[in-house]
CSV table of C-alpha atoms in Angstrom, one decimal:
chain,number,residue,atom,x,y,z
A,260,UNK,CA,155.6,-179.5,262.8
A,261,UNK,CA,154.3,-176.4,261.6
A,262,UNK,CA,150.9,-175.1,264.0
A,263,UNK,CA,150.0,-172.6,261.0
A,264,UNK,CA,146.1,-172.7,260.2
A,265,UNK,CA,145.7,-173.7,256.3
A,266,UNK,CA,142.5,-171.1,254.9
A,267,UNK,CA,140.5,-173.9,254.9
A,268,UNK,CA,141.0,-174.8,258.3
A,269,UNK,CA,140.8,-171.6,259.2
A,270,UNK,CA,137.3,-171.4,257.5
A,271,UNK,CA,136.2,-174.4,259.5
A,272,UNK,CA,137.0,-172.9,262.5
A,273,UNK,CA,134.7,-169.8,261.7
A,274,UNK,CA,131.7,-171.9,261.1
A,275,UNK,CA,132.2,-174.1,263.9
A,276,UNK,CA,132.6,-170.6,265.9
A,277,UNK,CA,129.1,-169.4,263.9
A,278,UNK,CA,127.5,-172.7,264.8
A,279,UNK,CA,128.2,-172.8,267.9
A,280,UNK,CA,126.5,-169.3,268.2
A,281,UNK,CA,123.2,-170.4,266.5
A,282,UNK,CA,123.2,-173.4,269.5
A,283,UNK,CA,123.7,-170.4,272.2
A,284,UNK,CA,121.5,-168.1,270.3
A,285,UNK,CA,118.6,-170.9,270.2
A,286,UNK,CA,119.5,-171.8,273.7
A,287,UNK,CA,118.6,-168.2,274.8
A,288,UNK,CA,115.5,-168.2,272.8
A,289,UNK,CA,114.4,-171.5,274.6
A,290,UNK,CA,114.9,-169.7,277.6
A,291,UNK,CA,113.0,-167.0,277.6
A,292,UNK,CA,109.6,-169.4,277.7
A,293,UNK,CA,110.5,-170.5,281.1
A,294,UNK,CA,109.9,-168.5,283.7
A,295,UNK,CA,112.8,-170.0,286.6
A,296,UNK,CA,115.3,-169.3,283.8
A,297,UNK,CA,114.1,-166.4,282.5
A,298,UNK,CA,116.6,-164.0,284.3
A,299,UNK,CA,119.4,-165.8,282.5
A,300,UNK,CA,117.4,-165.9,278.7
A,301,UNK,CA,118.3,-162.5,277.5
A,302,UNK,CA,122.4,-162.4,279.0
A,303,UNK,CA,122.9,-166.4,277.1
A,304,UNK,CA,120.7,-165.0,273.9
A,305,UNK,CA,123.3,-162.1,273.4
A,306,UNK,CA,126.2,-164.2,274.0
A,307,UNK,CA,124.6,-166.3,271.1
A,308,UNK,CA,124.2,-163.3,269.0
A,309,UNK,CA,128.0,-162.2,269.4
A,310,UNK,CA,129.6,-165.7,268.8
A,311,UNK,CA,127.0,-166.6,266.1
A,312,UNK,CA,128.1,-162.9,264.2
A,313,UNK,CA,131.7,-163.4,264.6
A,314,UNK,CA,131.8,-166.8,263.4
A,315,UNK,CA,129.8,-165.7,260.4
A,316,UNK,CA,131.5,-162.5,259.5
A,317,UNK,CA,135.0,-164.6,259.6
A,318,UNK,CA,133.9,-167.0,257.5
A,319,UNK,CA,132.1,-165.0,255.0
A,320,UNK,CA,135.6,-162.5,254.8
A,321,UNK,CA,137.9,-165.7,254.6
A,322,UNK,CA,135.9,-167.3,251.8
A,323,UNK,CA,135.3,-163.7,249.8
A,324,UNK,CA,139.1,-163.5,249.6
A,325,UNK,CA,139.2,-167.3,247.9
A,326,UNK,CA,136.5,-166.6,245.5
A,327,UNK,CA,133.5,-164.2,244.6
A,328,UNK,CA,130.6,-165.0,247.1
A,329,UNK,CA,127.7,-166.2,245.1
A,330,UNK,CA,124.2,-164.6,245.4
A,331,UNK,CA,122.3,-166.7,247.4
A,332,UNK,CA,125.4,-166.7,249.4
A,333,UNK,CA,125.5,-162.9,250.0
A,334,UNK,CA,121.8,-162.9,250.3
A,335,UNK,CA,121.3,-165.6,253.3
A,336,UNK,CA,124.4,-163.6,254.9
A,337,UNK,CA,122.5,-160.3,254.7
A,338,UNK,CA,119.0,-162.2,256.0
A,339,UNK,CA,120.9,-163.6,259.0
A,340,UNK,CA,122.0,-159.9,260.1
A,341,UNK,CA,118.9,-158.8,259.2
A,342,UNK,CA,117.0,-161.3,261.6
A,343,UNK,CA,120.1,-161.1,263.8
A,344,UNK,CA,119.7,-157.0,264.2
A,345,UNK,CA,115.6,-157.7,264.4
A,346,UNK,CA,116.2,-160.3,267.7
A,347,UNK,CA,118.9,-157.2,268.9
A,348,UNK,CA,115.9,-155.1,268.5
A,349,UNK,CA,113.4,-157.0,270.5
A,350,UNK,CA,116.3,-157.5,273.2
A,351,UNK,CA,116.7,-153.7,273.4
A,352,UNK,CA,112.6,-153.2,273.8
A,353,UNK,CA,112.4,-156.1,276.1
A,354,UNK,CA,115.3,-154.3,278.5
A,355,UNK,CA,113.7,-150.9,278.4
A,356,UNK,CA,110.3,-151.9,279.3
């Protein structure tokens, strides 16, 4: 039996990798409200951050080389890094204060 992923599967497996960072990522911003788990909010939000982006980036380069990405697609990409970089930010300020 042959183990090779098809591109589809291999698509699936992106988004399941770029969900699975948006549960993380929302995880870690649940955290930071609480103060007993407050030490551990900003470590589980940037794990959510880096699997959330690498599931999206894989998916978004696997599906550009099927077919030409339509706006609205390209667009929410570019607002996810955008608020992804923006929650980066706050991290970085939040650290350094």
């Amino acid at each position: 039996m042959d183990n090779a992923m098809t591109p589809r599967s291999a698509i699936k497996a992106a988004e399941l990798a770029s969900a699975l960072g948006a549960i993380v990522l929302g995880i870690g911003l649940g955290l930071v409200a609480p103060s007993s788990l407050r030490e551990i909010a900003l470590p589980v939000l940037g794990a959510g951050i880096l699997v959330h982006a690498a599931g999206m980036t894989l998916k978004h380069r696997m599906e550009s080389q099927m077919r030409q990405p339509l706006y609205w697609e390209r667009s929410l990409y570019w607002l996810c890094w955008a608020l992804l970089g923006a929650t980066l930010g706050w991290m970085v300020m939040r650290l350094t204060s």
